[in-house]
Backbone as JSON Lines, residues from 0, in Angstrom:
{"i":0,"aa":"X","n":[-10.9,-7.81,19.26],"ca":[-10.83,-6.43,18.84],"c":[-10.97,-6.39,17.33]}
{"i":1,"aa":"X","n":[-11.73,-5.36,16.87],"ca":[-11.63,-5.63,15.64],"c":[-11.99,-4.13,14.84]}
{"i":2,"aa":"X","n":[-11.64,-3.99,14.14],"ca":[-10.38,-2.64,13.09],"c":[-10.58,-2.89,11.48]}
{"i":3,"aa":"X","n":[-11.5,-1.7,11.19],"ca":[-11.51,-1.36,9.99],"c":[-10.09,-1.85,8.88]}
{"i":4,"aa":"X","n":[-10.52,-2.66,7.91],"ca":[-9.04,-2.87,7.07],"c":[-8.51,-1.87,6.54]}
{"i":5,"aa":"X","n":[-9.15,-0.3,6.17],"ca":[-8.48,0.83,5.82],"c":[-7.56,1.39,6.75]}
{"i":6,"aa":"X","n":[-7.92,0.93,8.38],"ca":[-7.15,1.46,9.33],"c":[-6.39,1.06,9.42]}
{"i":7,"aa":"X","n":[-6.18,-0.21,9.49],"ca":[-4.89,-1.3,9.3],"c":[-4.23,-1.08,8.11]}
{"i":8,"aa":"X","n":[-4.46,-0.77,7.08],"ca":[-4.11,-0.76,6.31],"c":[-2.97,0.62,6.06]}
{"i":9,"aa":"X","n":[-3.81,1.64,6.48],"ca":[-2.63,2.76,6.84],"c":[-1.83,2.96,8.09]}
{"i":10,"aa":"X","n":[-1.86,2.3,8.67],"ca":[-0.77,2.15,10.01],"c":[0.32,1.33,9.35]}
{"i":11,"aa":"X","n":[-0.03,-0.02,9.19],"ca":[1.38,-0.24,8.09],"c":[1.36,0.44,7.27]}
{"i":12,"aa":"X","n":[1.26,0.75,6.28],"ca":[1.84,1.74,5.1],"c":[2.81,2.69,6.0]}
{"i":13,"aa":"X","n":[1.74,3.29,7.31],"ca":[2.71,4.55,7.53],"c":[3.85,3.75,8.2]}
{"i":14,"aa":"X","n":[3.84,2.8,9.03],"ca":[5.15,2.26,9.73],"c":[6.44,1.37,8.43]}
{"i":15,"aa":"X","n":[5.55,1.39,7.22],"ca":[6.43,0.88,6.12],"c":[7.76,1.61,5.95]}
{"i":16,"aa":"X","n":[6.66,3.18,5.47],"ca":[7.79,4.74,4.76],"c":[8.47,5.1,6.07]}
{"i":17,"aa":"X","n":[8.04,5.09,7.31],"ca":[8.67,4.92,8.61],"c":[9.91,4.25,8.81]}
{"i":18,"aa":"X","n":[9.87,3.17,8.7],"ca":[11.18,2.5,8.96],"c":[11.96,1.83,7.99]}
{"i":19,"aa":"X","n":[11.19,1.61,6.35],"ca":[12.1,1.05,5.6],"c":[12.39,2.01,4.76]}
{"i":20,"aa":"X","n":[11.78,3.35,5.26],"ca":[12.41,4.76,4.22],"c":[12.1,4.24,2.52]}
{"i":21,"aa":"X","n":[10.94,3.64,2.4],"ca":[10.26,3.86,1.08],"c":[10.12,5.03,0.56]}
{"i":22,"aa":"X","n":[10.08,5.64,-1.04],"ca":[9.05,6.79,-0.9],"c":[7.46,6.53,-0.88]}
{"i":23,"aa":"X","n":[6.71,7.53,-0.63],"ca":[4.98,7.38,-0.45],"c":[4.62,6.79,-1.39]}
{"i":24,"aa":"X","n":[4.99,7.61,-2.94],"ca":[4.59,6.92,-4.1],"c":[4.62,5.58,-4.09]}
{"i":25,"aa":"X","n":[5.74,4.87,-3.58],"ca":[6.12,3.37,-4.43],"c":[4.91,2.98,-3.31]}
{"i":26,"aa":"X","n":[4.45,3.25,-2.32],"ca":[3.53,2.76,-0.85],"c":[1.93,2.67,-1.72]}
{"i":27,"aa":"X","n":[1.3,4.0,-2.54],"ca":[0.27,4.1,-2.88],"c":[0.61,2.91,-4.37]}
{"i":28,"aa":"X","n":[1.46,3.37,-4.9],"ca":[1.48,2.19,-6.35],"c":[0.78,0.89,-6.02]}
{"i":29,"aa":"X","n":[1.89,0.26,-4.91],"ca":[1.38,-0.9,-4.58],"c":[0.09,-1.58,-4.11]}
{"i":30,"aa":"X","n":[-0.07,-0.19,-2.98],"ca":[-1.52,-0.67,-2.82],"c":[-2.54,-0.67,-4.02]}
{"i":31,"aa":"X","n":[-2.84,0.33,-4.96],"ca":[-3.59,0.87,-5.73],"c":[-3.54,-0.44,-6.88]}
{"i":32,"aa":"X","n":[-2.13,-1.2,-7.24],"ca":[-1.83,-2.25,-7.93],"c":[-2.2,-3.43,-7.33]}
{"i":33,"aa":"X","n":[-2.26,-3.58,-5.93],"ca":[-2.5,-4.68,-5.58],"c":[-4.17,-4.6,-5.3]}
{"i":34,"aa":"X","n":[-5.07,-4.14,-5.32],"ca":[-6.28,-3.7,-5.18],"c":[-7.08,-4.31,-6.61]}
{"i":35,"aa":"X","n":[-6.13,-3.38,-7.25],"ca":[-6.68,-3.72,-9.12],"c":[-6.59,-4.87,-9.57]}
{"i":36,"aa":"X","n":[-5.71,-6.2,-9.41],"ca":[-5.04,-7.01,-9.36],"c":[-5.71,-7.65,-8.75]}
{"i":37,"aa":"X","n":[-6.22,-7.82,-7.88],"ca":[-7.34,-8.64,-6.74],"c":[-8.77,-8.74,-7.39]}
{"i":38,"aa":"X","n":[-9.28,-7.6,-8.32],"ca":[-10.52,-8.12,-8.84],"c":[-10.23,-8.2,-10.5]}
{"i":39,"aa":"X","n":[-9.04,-8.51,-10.73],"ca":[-9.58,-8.73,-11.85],"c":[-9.19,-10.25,-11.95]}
{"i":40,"aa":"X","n":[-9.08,-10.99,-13.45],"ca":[-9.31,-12.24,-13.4],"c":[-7.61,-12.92,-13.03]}
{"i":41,"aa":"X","n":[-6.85,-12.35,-12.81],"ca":[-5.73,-12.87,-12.41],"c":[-5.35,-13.04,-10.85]}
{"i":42,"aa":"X","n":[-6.88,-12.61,-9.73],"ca":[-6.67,-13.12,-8.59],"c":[-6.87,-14.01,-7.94]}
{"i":43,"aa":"X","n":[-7.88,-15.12,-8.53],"ca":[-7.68,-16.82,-8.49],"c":[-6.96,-16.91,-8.3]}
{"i":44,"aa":"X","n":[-5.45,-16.59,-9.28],"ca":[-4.48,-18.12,-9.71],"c":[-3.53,-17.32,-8.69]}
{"i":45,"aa":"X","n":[-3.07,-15.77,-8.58],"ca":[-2.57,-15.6,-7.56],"c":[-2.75,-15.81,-6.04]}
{"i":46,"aa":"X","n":[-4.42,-15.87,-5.69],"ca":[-4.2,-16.36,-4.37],"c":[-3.93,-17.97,-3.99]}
{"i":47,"aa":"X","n":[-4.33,-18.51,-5.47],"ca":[-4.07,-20.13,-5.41],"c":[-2.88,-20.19,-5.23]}
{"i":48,"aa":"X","n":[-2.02,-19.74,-5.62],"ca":[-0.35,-19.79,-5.97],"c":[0.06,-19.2,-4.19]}
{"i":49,"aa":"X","n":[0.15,-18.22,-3.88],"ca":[-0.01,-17.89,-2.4],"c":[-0.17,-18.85,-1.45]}
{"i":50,"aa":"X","n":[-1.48,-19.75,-1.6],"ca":[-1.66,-20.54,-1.01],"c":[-1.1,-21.63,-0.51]}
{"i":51,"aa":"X","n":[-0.9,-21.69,-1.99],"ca":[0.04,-23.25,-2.32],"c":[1.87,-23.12,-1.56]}
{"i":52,"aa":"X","n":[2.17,-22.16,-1.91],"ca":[3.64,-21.64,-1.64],"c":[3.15,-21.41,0.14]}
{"i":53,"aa":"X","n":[2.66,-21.28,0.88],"ca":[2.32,-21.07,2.0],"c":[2.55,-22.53,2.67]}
{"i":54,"aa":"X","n":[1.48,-23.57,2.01],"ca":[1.29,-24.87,2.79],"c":[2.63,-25.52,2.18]}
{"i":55,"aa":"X","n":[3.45,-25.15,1.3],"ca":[4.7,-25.75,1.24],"c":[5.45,-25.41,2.28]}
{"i":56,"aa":"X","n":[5.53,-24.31,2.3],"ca":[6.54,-24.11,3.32],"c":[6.4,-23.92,4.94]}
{"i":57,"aa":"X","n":[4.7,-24.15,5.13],"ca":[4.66,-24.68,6.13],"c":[4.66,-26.18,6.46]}
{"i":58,"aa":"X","n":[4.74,-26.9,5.93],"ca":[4.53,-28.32,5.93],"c":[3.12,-29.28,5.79]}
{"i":59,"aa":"X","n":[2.48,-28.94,5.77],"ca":[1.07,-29.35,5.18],"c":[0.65,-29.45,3.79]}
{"i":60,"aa":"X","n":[0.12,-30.57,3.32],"ca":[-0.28,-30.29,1.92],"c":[-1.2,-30.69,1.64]}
């Protein structure tokens, strides 16, 4: 099955403000920050870092 990432993307958001009683704002910040953040030159080292912290704590390295 396979689903537009905008669609996915607002079903969580909405099940976020849904059940962890966020407000909307702090929901759009993030996305809108994490978007901006992804192309600029500081999303290498963050998805490297992600990565890395991932296969640590899954056990693989």
């Amino acid at each position: 099955m396979n689903i537009p990432l905008w669609f996915a993307v607002v079903i969580i958001g909405y099940l976020g403000v849904k059940l962890t009683h966020v407000p909307r704002w702090m929901v759009f910040v993030l996305l809108i920050g994490g978007f901006l953040l992804a192309d600029s030159f500081l999303g290498g080292p963050i998805e490297s870092g992600i990565n890395g912290g991932a296969s640590i704590i899954g056990g693989s390295k």
